[in-house]
Short mmCIF file of C-alpha atoms in Angstrom, two decimals:
data_model
loop_
_atom_site.label_atom_id
_atom_site.label_comp_id
_atom_site.label_asym_id
_atom_site.label_seq_id
_atom_site.Cartn_x
_atom_site.Cartn_y
_atom_site.Cartn_z
CA MET A 162 70.27 278.47 141.85
CA THR A 163 73.16 280.02 140.10
CA LYS A 164 75.28 282.52 141.31
CA PRO A 165 76.28 286.09 139.79
CA LYS A 166 80.01 284.98 139.91
CA ASP A 167 79.07 281.76 137.71
CA TRP A 168 77.18 283.25 134.83
CA MET A 169 79.69 286.05 134.62
CA ARG A 170 82.47 283.66 134.03
CA LYS A 171 80.38 282.08 131.59
CA ALA A 172 79.65 285.41 129.47
CA ARG A 173 81.74 286.45 126.65
CA LEU A 174 81.10 289.46 124.61
CA ALA A 175 81.95 290.19 120.91
CA PHE A 176 82.29 293.81 120.41
CA ALA A 177 82.78 294.52 116.49
CA ALA A 178 84.54 298.12 115.79
CA THR A 179 82.32 300.65 113.38
CA ALA A 180 82.65 304.26 112.62
CA ILE A 181 79.48 305.90 114.11
CA SER A 182 77.98 309.01 112.42
CA ALA A 183 76.47 311.67 114.44
CA PHE A 184 73.84 312.13 112.01
CA ALA A 185 72.70 308.23 112.24
CA ALA A 186 72.08 308.01 116.16
CA SER A 187 69.34 305.96 115.51
CA ALA A 188 71.62 303.48 113.06
CA GLN A 189 72.63 299.57 114.40
CA ALA A 190 75.78 301.10 115.05
CA GLU A 191 78.15 298.58 117.29
CA ILE A 192 80.12 299.29 120.03
CA ASP A 193 83.33 300.30 118.70
CA GLY A 194 85.23 299.28 121.99
CA HIS A 195 87.60 302.12 122.71
CA GLY A 196 87.05 302.38 125.87
CA PRO A 197 86.11 305.36 128.67
CA ASP A 198 87.65 308.53 128.88
CA ALA A 199 88.67 308.12 132.47
CA TRP A 200 89.33 305.14 134.92
CA ARG A 201 89.21 305.15 138.61
CA VAL A 202 91.40 302.85 141.08
CA THR A 203 89.19 300.10 142.59
CA GLY A 204 89.53 297.14 145.09
CA VAL A 205 92.19 299.07 147.49
CA ALA A 206 91.62 299.16 150.89
CA ALA A 207 90.85 302.95 152.36
CA ASN A 208 93.85 302.92 154.33
CA ASP A 209 95.88 301.27 151.65
CA THR A 210 97.54 302.81 148.62
CA LEU A 211 97.78 301.36 144.56
CA ASN A 212 101.53 301.13 143.68
CA VAL A 213 102.69 302.62 140.47
CA ARG A 214 105.25 300.66 138.88
CA MET A 215 108.04 301.76 136.05
CA GLY A 216 107.17 298.35 134.48
CA PRO A 217 104.24 296.07 133.44
CA GLY A 218 105.12 293.73 136.33
CA THR A 219 106.05 293.32 139.78
CA ASN A 220 109.31 292.67 139.21
CA TYR A 221 109.29 296.10 138.30
CA PRO A 222 110.44 299.02 141.23
CA VAL A 223 107.35 301.28 142.31
CA ILE A 224 107.85 304.58 141.24
CA GLU A 225 104.54 306.29 142.57
CA ARG A 226 101.49 305.38 144.47
CA PHE A 227 97.71 306.32 143.55
CA THR A 228 95.23 306.61 146.24
CA HIS A 229 92.55 304.19 147.02
CA ASN A 230 90.05 306.25 145.58
CA GLU A 231 92.01 307.89 142.71
CA ARG A 232 89.78 309.15 139.85
CA GLY A 233 89.85 310.87 136.45
CA LEU A 234 92.88 308.53 135.69
CA GLN A 235 93.83 308.45 131.78
CA GLN A 236 94.84 305.30 130.17
CA ILE A 237 97.70 305.34 127.87
CA THR A 238 97.87 301.62 126.59
CA CYS A 239 97.78 297.94 128.75
CA VAL A 240 99.99 295.02 127.71
CA PRO A 241 99.14 292.11 126.67
CA PHE A 242 97.97 294.29 123.67
CA TYR A 243 95.09 293.33 122.24
CA ASN A 244 91.95 294.95 120.55
CA VAL A 245 88.21 293.87 120.60
CA GLY A 246 89.08 292.11 117.26
CA HIS A 247 91.86 290.02 118.51
CA TYR A 248 90.28 289.69 121.75
CA THR A 249 87.16 287.93 120.39
CA ALA A 250 89.24 285.76 117.84
CA MET A 251 91.43 283.95 120.63
CA THR A 252 89.98 280.79 122.02
CA GLN A 253 89.11 280.46 125.79
CA ALA A 254 92.23 278.53 125.99
CA GLN A 255 94.59 281.42 124.26
CA ILE A 256 92.83 283.50 126.87
CA ALA A 257 93.66 281.72 129.81
CA ALA A 258 97.11 281.26 128.81
CA LEU A 259 97.77 285.03 128.60
CA PRO A 260 99.36 286.80 131.48
CA PRO A 261 97.90 289.32 133.95
CA ARG A 262 97.29 292.44 131.94
CA TRP A 263 99.16 295.44 133.02
CA CYS A 264 98.10 299.16 131.88
CA LEU A 265 99.80 302.52 131.78
CA MET A 266 98.19 304.75 133.47
CA ARG A 267 98.63 308.84 134.17
CA THR A 268 96.51 311.54 136.53
CA ALA A 269 94.54 314.00 134.56
CA ALA A 270 97.19 316.74 135.69
CA MET A 271 100.20 314.46 134.19
CA ASP A 272 101.89 314.86 137.55
CA LYS A 273 102.26 310.88 138.28
CA ALA A 274 102.24 307.90 135.56
CA GLY A 275 103.08 304.23 135.82
CA TRP A 276 102.03 300.76 135.11
CA VAL A 277 99.28 298.92 137.51
CA ALA A 278 97.41 295.69 137.26
CA GLN A 279 94.39 296.36 134.88
CA ARG A 280 92.15 294.66 138.10
CA PHE A 281 92.37 297.53 139.98
CA ILE A 282 91.42 300.11 137.63
CA THR A 283 87.70 300.65 136.49
CA PRO A 284 85.76 303.29 134.22
CA ASP A 285 85.01 306.30 136.15
CA GLN A 286 81.85 307.46 134.59
CA SER A 287 82.27 310.81 136.65
CA GLY A 288 85.38 311.68 134.32
CA ALA A 289 86.62 314.20 136.51
CA PRO A 290 88.54 313.45 140.06
CA GLN A 291 86.77 314.67 143.36
CA THR A 292 87.88 315.79 146.37
CA GLN A 293 87.50 313.57 149.43
CA GLY A 294 84.85 314.42 151.61
CA ALA A 295 83.32 317.35 149.04
CA THR A 296 80.04 316.97 147.67
CA PRO A 297 80.18 317.21 144.05
CA PRO A 298 78.06 319.71 142.03
CA GLN A 299 74.47 318.44 141.07
CA GLN A 300 74.60 317.17 137.55
CA THR A 301 71.11 316.03 137.17
CA ALA A 302 67.88 317.64 138.77
CA ALA A 303 65.18 314.89 139.61
CA HIS A 304 62.71 316.55 136.85
CA PRO A 305 65.37 317.80 134.03
CA ASP A 306 64.63 320.69 132.15
CA PRO A 307 62.96 319.89 128.77
CA SER A 308 65.27 322.43 127.10
CA HIS A 309 68.46 320.10 128.11
CA SER A 310 66.64 316.80 127.16
CA GLY A 311 69.20 315.82 124.64
CA ASP A 312 72.21 316.25 127.13
CA VAL A 313 70.07 314.25 129.61
CA VAL A 314 69.51 311.68 127.14
CA GLU A 315 72.90 311.34 126.13
CA GLN A 316 74.18 311.23 129.77
CA ALA A 317 72.24 307.95 130.53
CA ARG A 318 72.83 306.39 126.92
CA THR A 319 76.54 306.74 127.99
CA LEU A 320 75.92 305.15 131.36
CA VAL A 321 74.55 302.07 129.66
CA GLU A 322 77.45 301.88 127.14
CA GLU A 323 79.82 302.01 130.28
CA LEU A 324 77.99 299.09 131.68
CA TYR A 325 78.54 297.19 129.14
CA TYR A 326 82.01 298.28 128.21
CA HIS A 327 83.05 297.53 132.01
CA GLN A 328 81.57 294.20 132.02
CA ILE A 329 83.93 293.39 128.61
CA GLU A 330 86.97 294.60 130.53
CA THR A 331 86.07 292.12 133.50
CA ASP A 332 85.39 289.20 130.92
CA ALA A 333 89.12 290.16 129.16
CA ALA A 334 90.82 291.16 132.49
CA GLY A 335 89.10 289.79 135.48
CA GLY A 336 88.45 291.85 138.66
CA PRO A 337 85.46 293.09 140.05
CA GLY A 338 82.71 293.58 137.26
CA PRO A 339 80.12 296.40 136.80
CA LEU A 340 77.72 293.60 138.35
CA ASP A 341 79.90 293.19 141.62
CA PRO A 342 77.92 294.67 144.52
CA VAL A 343 81.40 296.87 145.00
CA ASN A 344 80.32 298.81 141.32
CA ALA A 345 77.13 298.18 140.82
CA ALA A 346 75.64 301.36 142.86
CA LEU A 347 77.55 303.27 140.07
CA TYR A 348 74.79 301.89 137.62
CA PHE A 349 72.12 300.72 139.37
CA THR A 350 69.39 302.03 142.24
CA ASP A 351 69.87 300.58 145.80
CA ASP A 352 67.06 298.07 145.25
CA ILE A 353 68.94 296.65 142.05
CA VAL A 354 72.17 296.47 144.37
CA ALA A 355 70.56 294.29 146.79
CA TRP A 356 69.02 291.93 144.20
CA LEU A 357 72.72 291.35 142.79
CA ARG A 358 74.22 290.83 146.12
CA SER A 359 71.74 288.76 147.26
CA GLY A 360 72.63 285.79 144.91
CA ASN A 361 69.24 285.04 143.72
CA VAL A 362 70.07 285.82 140.31
CA GLN A 363 69.50 282.93 137.89
CA ALA A 364 70.60 284.45 134.30
CA HIS A 365 72.82 287.51 133.34
CA PRO A 366 71.41 290.84 133.97
CA LEU A 367 72.79 292.15 130.92
CA PHE A 368 71.95 289.45 128.34
CA GLY A 369 68.77 287.57 130.25
CA ALA A 370 70.71 283.95 129.42
CA GLN A 371 72.97 281.84 131.03
CA ASP A 372 75.55 282.08 128.32
CA PHE A 373 76.03 284.72 125.82
CA ASP A 374 77.86 284.07 122.39
CA GLY A 375 76.92 287.19 119.84
CA VAL A 376 77.08 290.70 119.10
CA VAL A 377 75.83 293.61 121.06
CA GLN A 378 75.02 296.77 119.28
CA SER A 379 75.42 300.40 120.74
CA PRO A 380 73.00 301.55 122.97
CA ILE A 381 70.58 304.03 121.68
CA ALA A 382 67.65 306.21 123.04
CA ASP A 383 64.19 304.92 122.62
CA PRO A 384 63.09 306.55 119.21
CA ASP A 385 59.38 306.90 120.30
CA GLN A 386 60.08 308.03 123.63
CA PRO A 387 63.50 308.57 124.71
CA MET A 388 62.13 310.68 127.79
CA PHE A 389 59.20 311.12 129.84
CA ARG A 390 58.62 313.25 132.80
CA GLY A 391 62.15 312.62 133.78
CA MET A 392 62.55 308.83 132.84
CA VAL A 393 64.94 307.97 129.89
CA THR A 394 64.46 304.72 128.09
CA ILE A 395 67.60 303.01 126.42
CA ASN A 396 67.65 300.01 124.27
CA VAL A 397 70.30 297.58 123.84
CA ASP A 398 69.90 295.45 120.64
CA PHE A 399 72.22 292.15 120.44
CA THR A 400 72.30 288.93 118.82
CA ASN A 401 72.77 285.36 121.30
CA PHE A 402 73.61 282.50 119.62
CA GLY A 403 71.98 283.87 116.36
CA GLN A 404 69.02 285.13 117.78
CA GLN A 405 67.76 288.63 118.08
CA ASN A 406 67.54 289.92 121.67
CA ARG A 407 66.36 293.39 122.99
CA ALA A 408 67.35 294.57 126.88
CA VAL A 409 65.23 297.79 127.72
CA PHE A 410 66.89 300.11 130.41
CA TYR A 411 65.21 302.84 132.27
CA LEU A 412 67.26 305.57 133.78
CA ARG A 413 66.09 308.81 136.57
CA ALA A 414 67.91 310.70 138.37
CA ASP A 415 68.73 309.46 142.04
CA PRO A 416 68.37 312.08 144.69
CA THR A 417 69.41 309.71 147.41
CA LYS A 418 73.16 310.31 146.07
CA PRO A 419 74.94 313.25 145.78
CA GLY A 420 74.44 315.23 142.75
CA ALA A 421 71.36 313.21 142.01
CA PRO A 422 73.28 311.10 139.03
CA PHE A 423 71.26 309.34 136.67
CA ARG A 424 70.90 305.30 137.50
CA ILE A 425 69.24 302.43 135.81
CA PHE A 426 65.94 301.54 137.93
CA ARG A 427 64.41 298.63 136.07
CA VAL A 428 65.72 296.45 133.21
CA GLU A 429 63.48 294.39 130.77
CA HIS A 430 64.31 291.43 128.69
CA ASP A 431 62.06 289.25 126.61
CA GLY A 432 59.80 287.45 129.40
CA TRP A 433 61.20 288.93 132.37
CA SER A 434 62.39 292.02 133.84
CA TYR A 435 64.01 293.31 137.37
CA PRO A 436 64.00 294.30 140.42
#
């Protein structure tokens, strides 16, 4: 039986940059890899803080601290610097030889800034900081208003795109990925999170195979039925070892979570599905 950490180590995504026209939502545009607009701190204990340093390394002094649940952070740059093209052109040996990656981050209010180890930051799908203990405003109703269906579908599509981007960042820099139980609840319903935690996962949930070598297209809403009775369908097309594949994601508002955010409750690959 293959544990999640085994197949996650094997997976390597190849993203190619392209311009995506606002008037060609159904085009097979590839994920451009520019990254999320906001980040949050991860992997820091509730009674601890994240050191923010003057430079990219532990030899630099600590000049600020981010809280263990800091959100809405903005990423300025990271070192070693590489874009998607650089990363996918490197061999596994070259990637392994790179030093740990550090990123220059700042708060949305720009009152704190400095360098942190990349393994302690992850995409923040909310995009805005939240006050601890406060209930965030409801973002999506369990049965969305049909007049706002375009916004609802785009919200779901963005969640799936961030899921794949988060996986790329994890493969490149390490740290807990989107399929790790500590982060999976940001994307999936509780039953899928429990399935990932169980260890009974024998193929990569995003690619339906043990290994990946190919190109992933940008997620797009299903052209025939993007939303039906509050359920949104998002398709992700990709090639793996030269073979065309598709993963189909089904999302709906999860009323068990504050604000009823969209979560993935089912994923279908060719020949199998989960949960």
